[in-house]
Amino acid sequence: MMYLMMGMWSGMMGLSMSMIMRIELMNTKNNFNFNLTYYMMITIHALLMMFFMTMPIIIGVFSNWLIPLMISSQDLIYPRLNNLSMWILFPSLMLMMSSMFIKNKIFTGWTLYPPLSIQNNTSINMIILSIHLNGLSSIMSSMNFSISMINMNSNKMYLNNLSLYCWSIMITSMLLILSIPVLASGITMIIMDHNFNSMFFNPMGNGNPIIFQHLF
Protein backbone atom coordinates (compact mmCIF):
# COMPACT_ATOMS: atom_id res chain seq x y z
CA MET A 1 0.00 0.00 0.00
CA MET A 2 2.84 2.40 0.75
CA TYR A 3 4.44 1.68 -2.64
CA LEU A 4 1.04 2.25 -4.25
CA MET A 5 0.40 5.57 -2.52
CA MET A 6 3.86 6.88 -3.35
CA GLY A 7 3.53 5.70 -6.96
CA MET A 8 0.12 7.34 -7.35
CA TRP A 9 1.37 10.61 -5.84
CA SER A 10 4.37 10.61 -8.19
CA GLY A 11 2.09 9.79 -11.12
CA MET A 12 -0.13 12.78 -10.34
CA MET A 13 2.95 15.00 -10.08
CA GLY A 14 4.19 13.69 -13.44
CA LEU A 15 0.73 14.19 -14.96
CA SER A 16 0.70 17.82 -13.82
CA MET A 17 4.10 18.32 -15.49
CA SER A 18 2.81 16.85 -18.75
CA MET A 19 -0.13 19.29 -18.59
CA ILE A 20 2.33 22.16 -18.11
CA MET A 21 4.27 20.97 -21.18
CA ARG A 22 1.06 20.86 -23.21
CA ILE A 23 0.23 24.43 -22.11
CA GLU A 24 3.64 25.49 -23.43
CA LEU A 25 3.01 23.75 -26.76
CA MET A 26 -0.61 24.79 -27.29
CA ASN A 27 0.33 27.94 -29.22
CA THR A 28 3.34 29.48 -30.90
CA LYS A 29 4.03 31.92 -28.06
CA ASN A 30 6.57 31.23 -25.34
CA ASN A 31 4.24 30.90 -22.35
CA PHE A 32 7.02 30.38 -19.82
CA ASN A 33 9.22 33.21 -21.10
CA PHE A 34 12.08 31.00 -19.99
CA ASN A 35 12.87 27.87 -21.98
CA LEU A 36 14.90 26.17 -19.24
CA THR A 37 11.68 25.67 -17.26
CA TYR A 38 10.21 23.73 -20.17
CA TYR A 39 13.33 21.58 -20.54
CA MET A 40 13.31 20.93 -16.80
CA MET A 41 9.66 19.81 -17.01
CA ILE A 42 10.52 17.33 -19.79
CA THR A 43 13.42 15.90 -17.79
CA ILE A 44 11.73 15.60 -14.38
CA HIS A 45 8.47 14.33 -15.91
CA ALA A 46 10.20 11.39 -17.58
CA LEU A 47 12.33 10.49 -14.53
CA LEU A 48 9.29 10.70 -12.24
CA MET A 49 7.11 8.53 -14.44
CA MET A 50 9.76 5.83 -14.87
CA PHE A 51 11.55 5.63 -11.54
CA PHE A 52 8.83 6.79 -9.13
CA MET A 53 5.54 5.68 -10.71
CA THR A 54 6.02 2.75 -13.09
CA MET A 55 8.69 0.80 -11.22
CA PRO A 56 7.20 1.13 -7.69
CA ILE A 57 3.68 0.25 -8.89
CA ILE A 58 4.42 -2.45 -11.49
CA ILE A 59 7.24 -4.17 -9.57
CA GLY A 60 6.95 -3.01 -5.95
CA VAL A 61 3.19 -3.22 -5.48
CA PHE A 62 2.35 -6.31 -7.53
CA SER A 63 5.40 -8.31 -6.49
CA ASN A 64 4.87 -7.66 -2.78
CA TRP A 65 1.22 -8.57 -3.21
CA LEU A 66 1.39 -11.59 -5.54
CA ILE A 67 4.70 -13.36 -4.94
CA PRO A 68 3.93 -14.47 -1.33
CA LEU A 69 0.54 -15.72 -2.54
CA MET A 70 2.05 -17.60 -5.46
CA ILE A 71 4.77 -19.31 -3.44
CA SER A 72 2.42 -19.96 -0.48
CA SER A 73 4.47 -18.06 2.09
CA GLN A 74 3.61 -15.58 4.80
CA ASP A 75 5.90 -12.79 3.58
CA LEU A 76 9.05 -12.15 1.62
CA ILE A 77 12.25 -13.52 3.07
CA TYR A 78 13.67 -10.16 4.24
CA PRO A 79 10.77 -7.94 5.40
CA ARG A 80 13.03 -5.26 6.90
CA LEU A 81 15.04 -5.01 3.69
CA ASN A 82 11.75 -4.66 1.87
CA ASN A 83 10.76 -1.84 4.20
CA LEU A 84 14.12 -0.12 3.77
CA SER A 85 13.92 -0.30 -0.02
CA MET A 86 10.55 1.45 0.12
CA TRP A 87 11.65 4.18 2.54
CA ILE A 88 14.77 4.96 0.49
CA LEU A 89 12.44 6.10 -2.29
CA PHE A 90 11.21 9.06 -0.22
CA PRO A 91 14.57 10.91 0.13
CA SER A 92 15.22 10.03 -3.51
CA LEU A 93 11.94 11.66 -4.54
CA MET A 94 12.58 14.66 -2.30
CA LEU A 95 15.98 15.22 -3.92
CA MET A 96 14.46 15.12 -7.39
CA MET A 97 11.68 17.54 -6.44
CA SER A 98 14.12 19.88 -4.68
CA SER A 99 16.24 20.15 -7.83
CA MET A 100 13.35 22.03 -9.47
CA PHE A 101 13.82 24.99 -7.11
CA ILE A 102 17.49 25.62 -7.90
CA LYS A 103 18.32 28.54 -10.16
CA ASN A 104 20.46 26.48 -12.55
CA LYS A 105 17.78 23.97 -13.57
CA ILE A 106 18.47 20.69 -15.34
CA PHE A 107 17.97 20.89 -19.12
CA THR A 108 19.43 17.63 -20.38
CA GLY A 109 16.38 15.47 -20.99
CA TRP A 110 15.93 12.26 -19.02
CA THR A 111 18.84 10.53 -20.81
CA LEU A 112 21.37 12.91 -19.16
CA TYR A 113 23.60 12.83 -22.25
CA PRO A 114 26.88 14.76 -22.15
CA PRO A 115 27.98 17.40 -23.06
CA LEU A 116 24.74 18.95 -21.73
CA SER A 117 25.01 17.13 -18.40
CA ILE A 118 28.60 18.20 -17.68
CA GLN A 119 27.99 21.92 -18.14
CA ASN A 120 27.70 24.32 -15.20
CA ASN A 121 24.41 23.00 -13.85
CA THR A 122 23.92 22.67 -10.10
CA SER A 123 20.78 20.53 -10.10
CA ILE A 124 22.45 17.63 -11.97
CA ASN A 125 24.11 16.62 -8.67
CA MET A 126 20.76 16.25 -6.92
CA ILE A 127 19.23 14.38 -9.86
CA ILE A 128 22.08 11.88 -10.04
CA LEU A 129 22.11 11.31 -6.27
CA SER A 130 18.36 10.71 -6.50
CA ILE A 131 18.87 8.10 -9.25
CA HIS A 132 21.59 6.45 -7.14
CA LEU A 133 19.21 6.08 -4.19
CA ASN A 134 16.44 4.80 -6.46
CA GLY A 135 18.80 2.25 -7.99
CA LEU A 136 19.84 1.07 -4.53
CA SER A 137 16.18 0.58 -3.66
CA SER A 138 15.59 -1.39 -6.88
CA ILE A 139 18.59 -3.66 -6.26
CA MET A 140 17.47 -4.45 -2.69
CA SER A 141 13.91 -5.20 -3.81
CA SER A 142 15.16 -7.38 -6.67
CA MET A 143 17.38 -9.39 -4.34
CA ASN A 144 14.48 -9.83 -1.95
CA PHE A 145 12.08 -11.07 -4.64
CA SER A 146 14.57 -13.47 -6.22
CA ILE A 147 15.77 -15.02 -2.95
CA SER A 148 12.19 -15.34 -1.71
CA MET A 149 11.13 -17.27 -4.81
CA ILE A 150 14.17 -19.56 -4.58
CA ASN A 151 14.15 -20.25 -0.82
CA MET A 152 10.60 -19.79 0.47
CA ASN A 153 8.51 -22.33 -1.41
CA SER A 154 6.52 -23.61 1.55
CA ASN A 155 5.12 -26.58 -0.38
CA LYS A 156 8.64 -27.44 -1.62
CA MET A 157 7.86 -26.63 -5.22
CA TYR A 158 10.80 -26.59 -7.58
CA LEU A 159 11.51 -23.53 -9.71
CA ASN A 160 9.99 -25.18 -12.78
CA ASN A 161 6.62 -25.14 -10.99
CA LEU A 162 6.65 -21.40 -10.38
CA SER A 163 3.95 -19.38 -12.11
CA LEU A 164 4.76 -17.33 -15.18
CA TYR A 165 4.43 -14.11 -13.18
CA CYS A 166 7.06 -15.29 -10.69
CA TRP A 167 9.39 -16.16 -13.55
CA SER A 168 8.88 -12.74 -15.13
CA ILE A 169 9.70 -10.99 -11.84
CA MET A 170 12.73 -13.20 -11.29
CA ILE A 171 14.12 -12.44 -14.75
CA THR A 172 13.35 -8.72 -14.34
CA SER A 173 15.08 -8.77 -10.95
CA MET A 174 18.19 -10.39 -12.41
CA LEU A 175 18.28 -7.82 -15.21
CA LEU A 176 17.95 -4.98 -12.70
CA ILE A 177 20.73 -6.37 -10.50
CA LEU A 178 23.01 -6.63 -13.55
CA SER A 179 22.16 -3.33 -15.24
CA ILE A 180 21.72 -0.77 -12.46
CA PRO A 181 25.41 -0.84 -11.36
CA VAL A 182 26.41 -0.04 -14.96
CA LEU A 183 24.00 2.91 -15.05
CA ALA A 184 25.33 4.00 -11.66
CA SER A 185 28.91 3.93 -12.99
CA GLY A 186 27.92 6.09 -15.97
CA ILE A 187 26.16 8.75 -13.93
CA THR A 188 29.01 8.69 -11.38
CA MET A 189 31.37 9.58 -14.23
CA ILE A 190 29.05 12.51 -15.06
CA ILE A 191 29.26 13.72 -11.44
CA MET A 192 33.07 13.47 -11.55
CA ASP A 193 33.23 15.33 -14.87
CA HIS A 194 30.93 17.99 -13.48
CA ASN A 195 32.50 18.52 -10.04
CA PHE A 196 36.07 17.21 -10.11
CA ASN A 197 37.13 18.23 -13.62
CA SER A 198 37.74 14.68 -14.80
CA MET A 199 37.56 14.08 -18.54
CA PHE A 200 35.53 10.90 -19.08
CA PHE A 201 33.11 12.54 -21.53
CA ASN A 202 34.89 15.82 -22.35
CA PRO A 203 36.60 15.80 -25.78
CA MET A 204 38.85 18.65 -24.62
CA GLY A 205 40.59 16.15 -22.31
CA ASN A 206 40.57 13.26 -24.78
CA GLY A 207 37.24 11.97 -23.39
CA ASN A 208 34.44 10.53 -25.48
CA PRO A 209 30.80 11.55 -24.92
CA ILE A 210 29.60 8.50 -26.91
CA ILE A 211 30.87 6.20 -24.14
CA PHE A 212 28.02 7.39 -21.91
CA GLN A 213 25.48 6.34 -24.51
CA HIS A 214 26.92 2.81 -24.47
CA LEU A 215 26.90 2.71 -20.66
CA PHE A 216 23.39 4.10 -20.58
XYZ file of C-alpha atoms in Angstrom:
216
model
C 0.000 0.000 0.000
C 2.845 2.402 0.753
C 4.440 1.681 -2.638
C 1.039 2.253 -4.249
C 0.397 5.570 -2.516
C 3.860 6.877 -3.354
C 3.535 5.703 -6.963
C 0.118 7.338 -7.354
C 1.374 10.607 -5.839
C 4.371 10.608 -8.193
C 2.093 9.793 -11.117
C -0.128 12.783 -10.343
C 2.947 15.005 -10.084
C 4.192 13.690 -13.444
C 0.728 14.193 -14.956
C 0.704 17.820 -13.825
C 4.096 18.316 -15.492
C 2.811 16.848 -18.752
C -0.133 19.292 -18.586
C 2.328 22.164 -18.109
C 4.266 20.968 -21.176
C 1.056 20.860 -23.209
C 0.228 24.428 -22.107
C 3.638 25.490 -23.427
C 3.013 23.745 -26.758
C -0.610 24.787 -27.287
C 0.334 27.938 -29.220
C 3.345 29.484 -30.902
C 4.029 31.919 -28.060
C 6.571 31.225 -25.337
C 4.241 30.898 -22.351
C 7.024 30.378 -19.817
C 9.223 33.214 -21.096
C 12.080 30.996 -19.986
C 12.865 27.869 -21.978
C 14.896 26.174 -19.241
C 11.684 25.672 -17.261
C 10.205 23.734 -20.173
C 13.326 21.581 -20.542
C 13.307 20.927 -16.796
C 9.661 19.807 -17.009
C 10.521 17.334 -19.788
C 13.421 15.898 -17.785
C 11.728 15.603 -14.376
C 8.471 14.333 -15.907
C 10.201 11.393 -17.578
C 12.330 10.495 -14.530
C 9.294 10.699 -12.241
C 7.110 8.526 -14.445
C 9.760 5.826 -14.869
C 11.550 5.631 -11.535
C 8.834 6.789 -9.134
C 5.543 5.685 -10.710
C 6.025 2.752 -13.095
C 8.693 0.798 -11.217
C 7.199 1.131 -7.690
C 3.682 0.248 -8.894
C 4.423 -2.454 -11.487
C 7.242 -4.166 -9.573
C 6.950 -3.008 -5.953
C 3.186 -3.222 -5.475
C 2.348 -6.307 -7.533
C 5.404 -8.308 -6.494
C 4.865 -7.664 -2.779
C 1.224 -8.573 -3.215
C 1.386 -11.591 -5.537
C 4.704 -13.360 -4.937
C 3.929 -14.466 -1.334
C 0.538 -15.720 -2.543
C 2.046 -17.600 -5.462
C 4.769 -19.313 -3.440
C 2.421 -19.964 -0.477
C 4.471 -18.064 2.086
C 3.612 -15.577 4.799
C 5.902 -12.794 3.580
C 9.051 -12.148 1.623
C 12.250 -13.525 3.073
C 13.674 -10.160 4.238
C 10.769 -7.938 5.397
C 13.032 -5.256 6.901
C 15.045 -5.009 3.690
C 11.755 -4.659 1.868
C 10.758 -1.837 4.204
C 14.117 -0.120 3.768
C 13.925 -0.301 -0.021
C 10.549 1.450 0.124
C 11.649 4.178 2.542
C 14.775 4.964 0.486
C 12.442 6.104 -2.291
C 11.214 9.065 -0.222
C 14.570 10.910 0.129
C 15.221 10.032 -3.507
C 11.935 11.657 -4.541
C 12.581 14.665 -2.302
C 15.982 15.218 -3.923
C 14.464 15.124 -7.389
C 11.682 17.536 -6.435
C 14.123 19.881 -4.679
C 16.243 20.148 -7.829
C 13.354 22.029 -9.468
C 13.825 24.991 -7.109
C 17.485 25.618 -7.898
C 18.321 28.539 -10.159
C 20.459 26.480 -12.553
C 17.784 23.971 -13.575
C 18.471 20.692 -15.341
C 17.971 20.891 -19.117
C 19.431 17.634 -20.379
C 16.381 15.469 -20.987
C 15.928 12.262 -19.018
C 18.839 10.530 -20.805
C 21.374 12.911 -19.161
C 23.604 12.828 -22.248
C 26.877 14.760 -22.151
C 27.982 17.396 -23.062
C 24.741 18.952 -21.733
C 25.008 17.132 -18.401
C 28.600 18.202 -17.684
C 27.987 21.922 -18.135
C 27.695 24.317 -15.204
C 24.415 22.999 -13.855
C 23.923 22.667 -10.096
C 20.780 20.529 -10.097
C 22.450 17.631 -11.966
C 24.106 16.617 -8.675
C 20.762 16.251 -6.923
C 19.228 14.384 -9.856
C 22.083 11.881 -10.040
C 22.107 11.308 -6.269
C 18.355 10.715 -6.503
C 18.868 8.101 -9.249
C 21.594 6.452 -7.140
C 19.209 6.078 -4.195
C 16.445 4.803 -6.464
C 18.804 2.250 -7.990
C 19.842 1.072 -4.529
C 16.179 0.579 -3.661
C 15.591 -1.389 -6.876
C 18.590 -3.658 -6.257
C 17.470 -4.447 -2.691
C 13.914 -5.198 -3.808
C 15.155 -7.378 -6.669
C 17.376 -9.387 -4.338
C 14.479 -9.834 -1.948
C 12.077 -11.074 -4.638
C 14.568 -13.475 -6.219
C 15.773 -15.018 -2.945
C 12.193 -15.337 -1.709
C 11.133 -17.272 -4.811
C 14.166 -19.563 -4.582
C 14.149 -20.249 -0.817
C 10.601 -19.787 0.469
C 8.506 -22.327 -1.415
C 6.522 -23.610 1.554
C 5.115 -26.577 -0.383
C 8.635 -27.445 -1.616
C 7.864 -26.630 -5.221
C 10.803 -26.586 -7.576
C 11.505 -23.529 -9.713
C 9.992 -25.179 -12.783
C 6.620 -25.143 -10.992
C 6.647 -21.396 -10.381
C 3.952 -19.381 -12.109
C 4.761 -17.334 -15.182
C 4.430 -14.108 -13.182
C 7.055 -15.286 -10.687
C 9.389 -16.160 -13.547
C 8.884 -12.738 -15.127
C 9.696 -10.988 -11.837
C 12.732 -13.205 -11.291
C 14.122 -12.444 -14.755
C 13.349 -8.725 -14.338
C 15.082 -8.769 -10.952
C 18.194 -10.393 -12.409
C 18.284 -7.823 -15.214
C 17.947 -4.978 -12.699
C 20.732 -6.367 -10.502
C 23.012 -6.634 -13.548
C 22.160 -3.334 -15.238
C 21.716 -0.773 -12.456
C 25.408 -0.838 -11.361
C 26.410 -0.044 -14.958
C 24.000 2.907 -15.054
C 25.331 4.001 -11.660
C 28.905 3.928 -12.987
C 27.920 6.085 -15.965
C 26.163 8.754 -13.925
C 29.011 8.693 -11.375
C 31.371 9.577 -14.232
C 29.052 12.506 -15.056
C 29.265 13.723 -11.444
C 33.069 13.474 -11.552
C 33.231 15.333 -14.867
C 30.929 17.990 -13.479
C 32.498 18.516 -10.040
C 36.069 17.213 -10.113
C 37.127 18.232 -13.624
C 37.737 14.682 -14.798
C 37.557 14.082 -18.540
C 35.526 10.904 -19.079
C 33.111 12.543 -21.530
C 34.886 15.818 -22.345
C 36.596 15.801 -25.775
C 38.851 18.649 -24.621
C 40.590 16.154 -22.313
C 40.569 13.256 -24.783
C 37.245 11.967 -23.393
C 34.442 10.529 -25.484
C 30.795 11.548 -24.922
C 29.598 8.501 -26.911
C 30.870 6.196 -24.139
C 28.021 7.394 -21.915
C 25.475 6.338 -24.506
C 26.922 2.809 -24.470
C 26.905 2.709 -20.658
C 23.392 4.099 -20.578
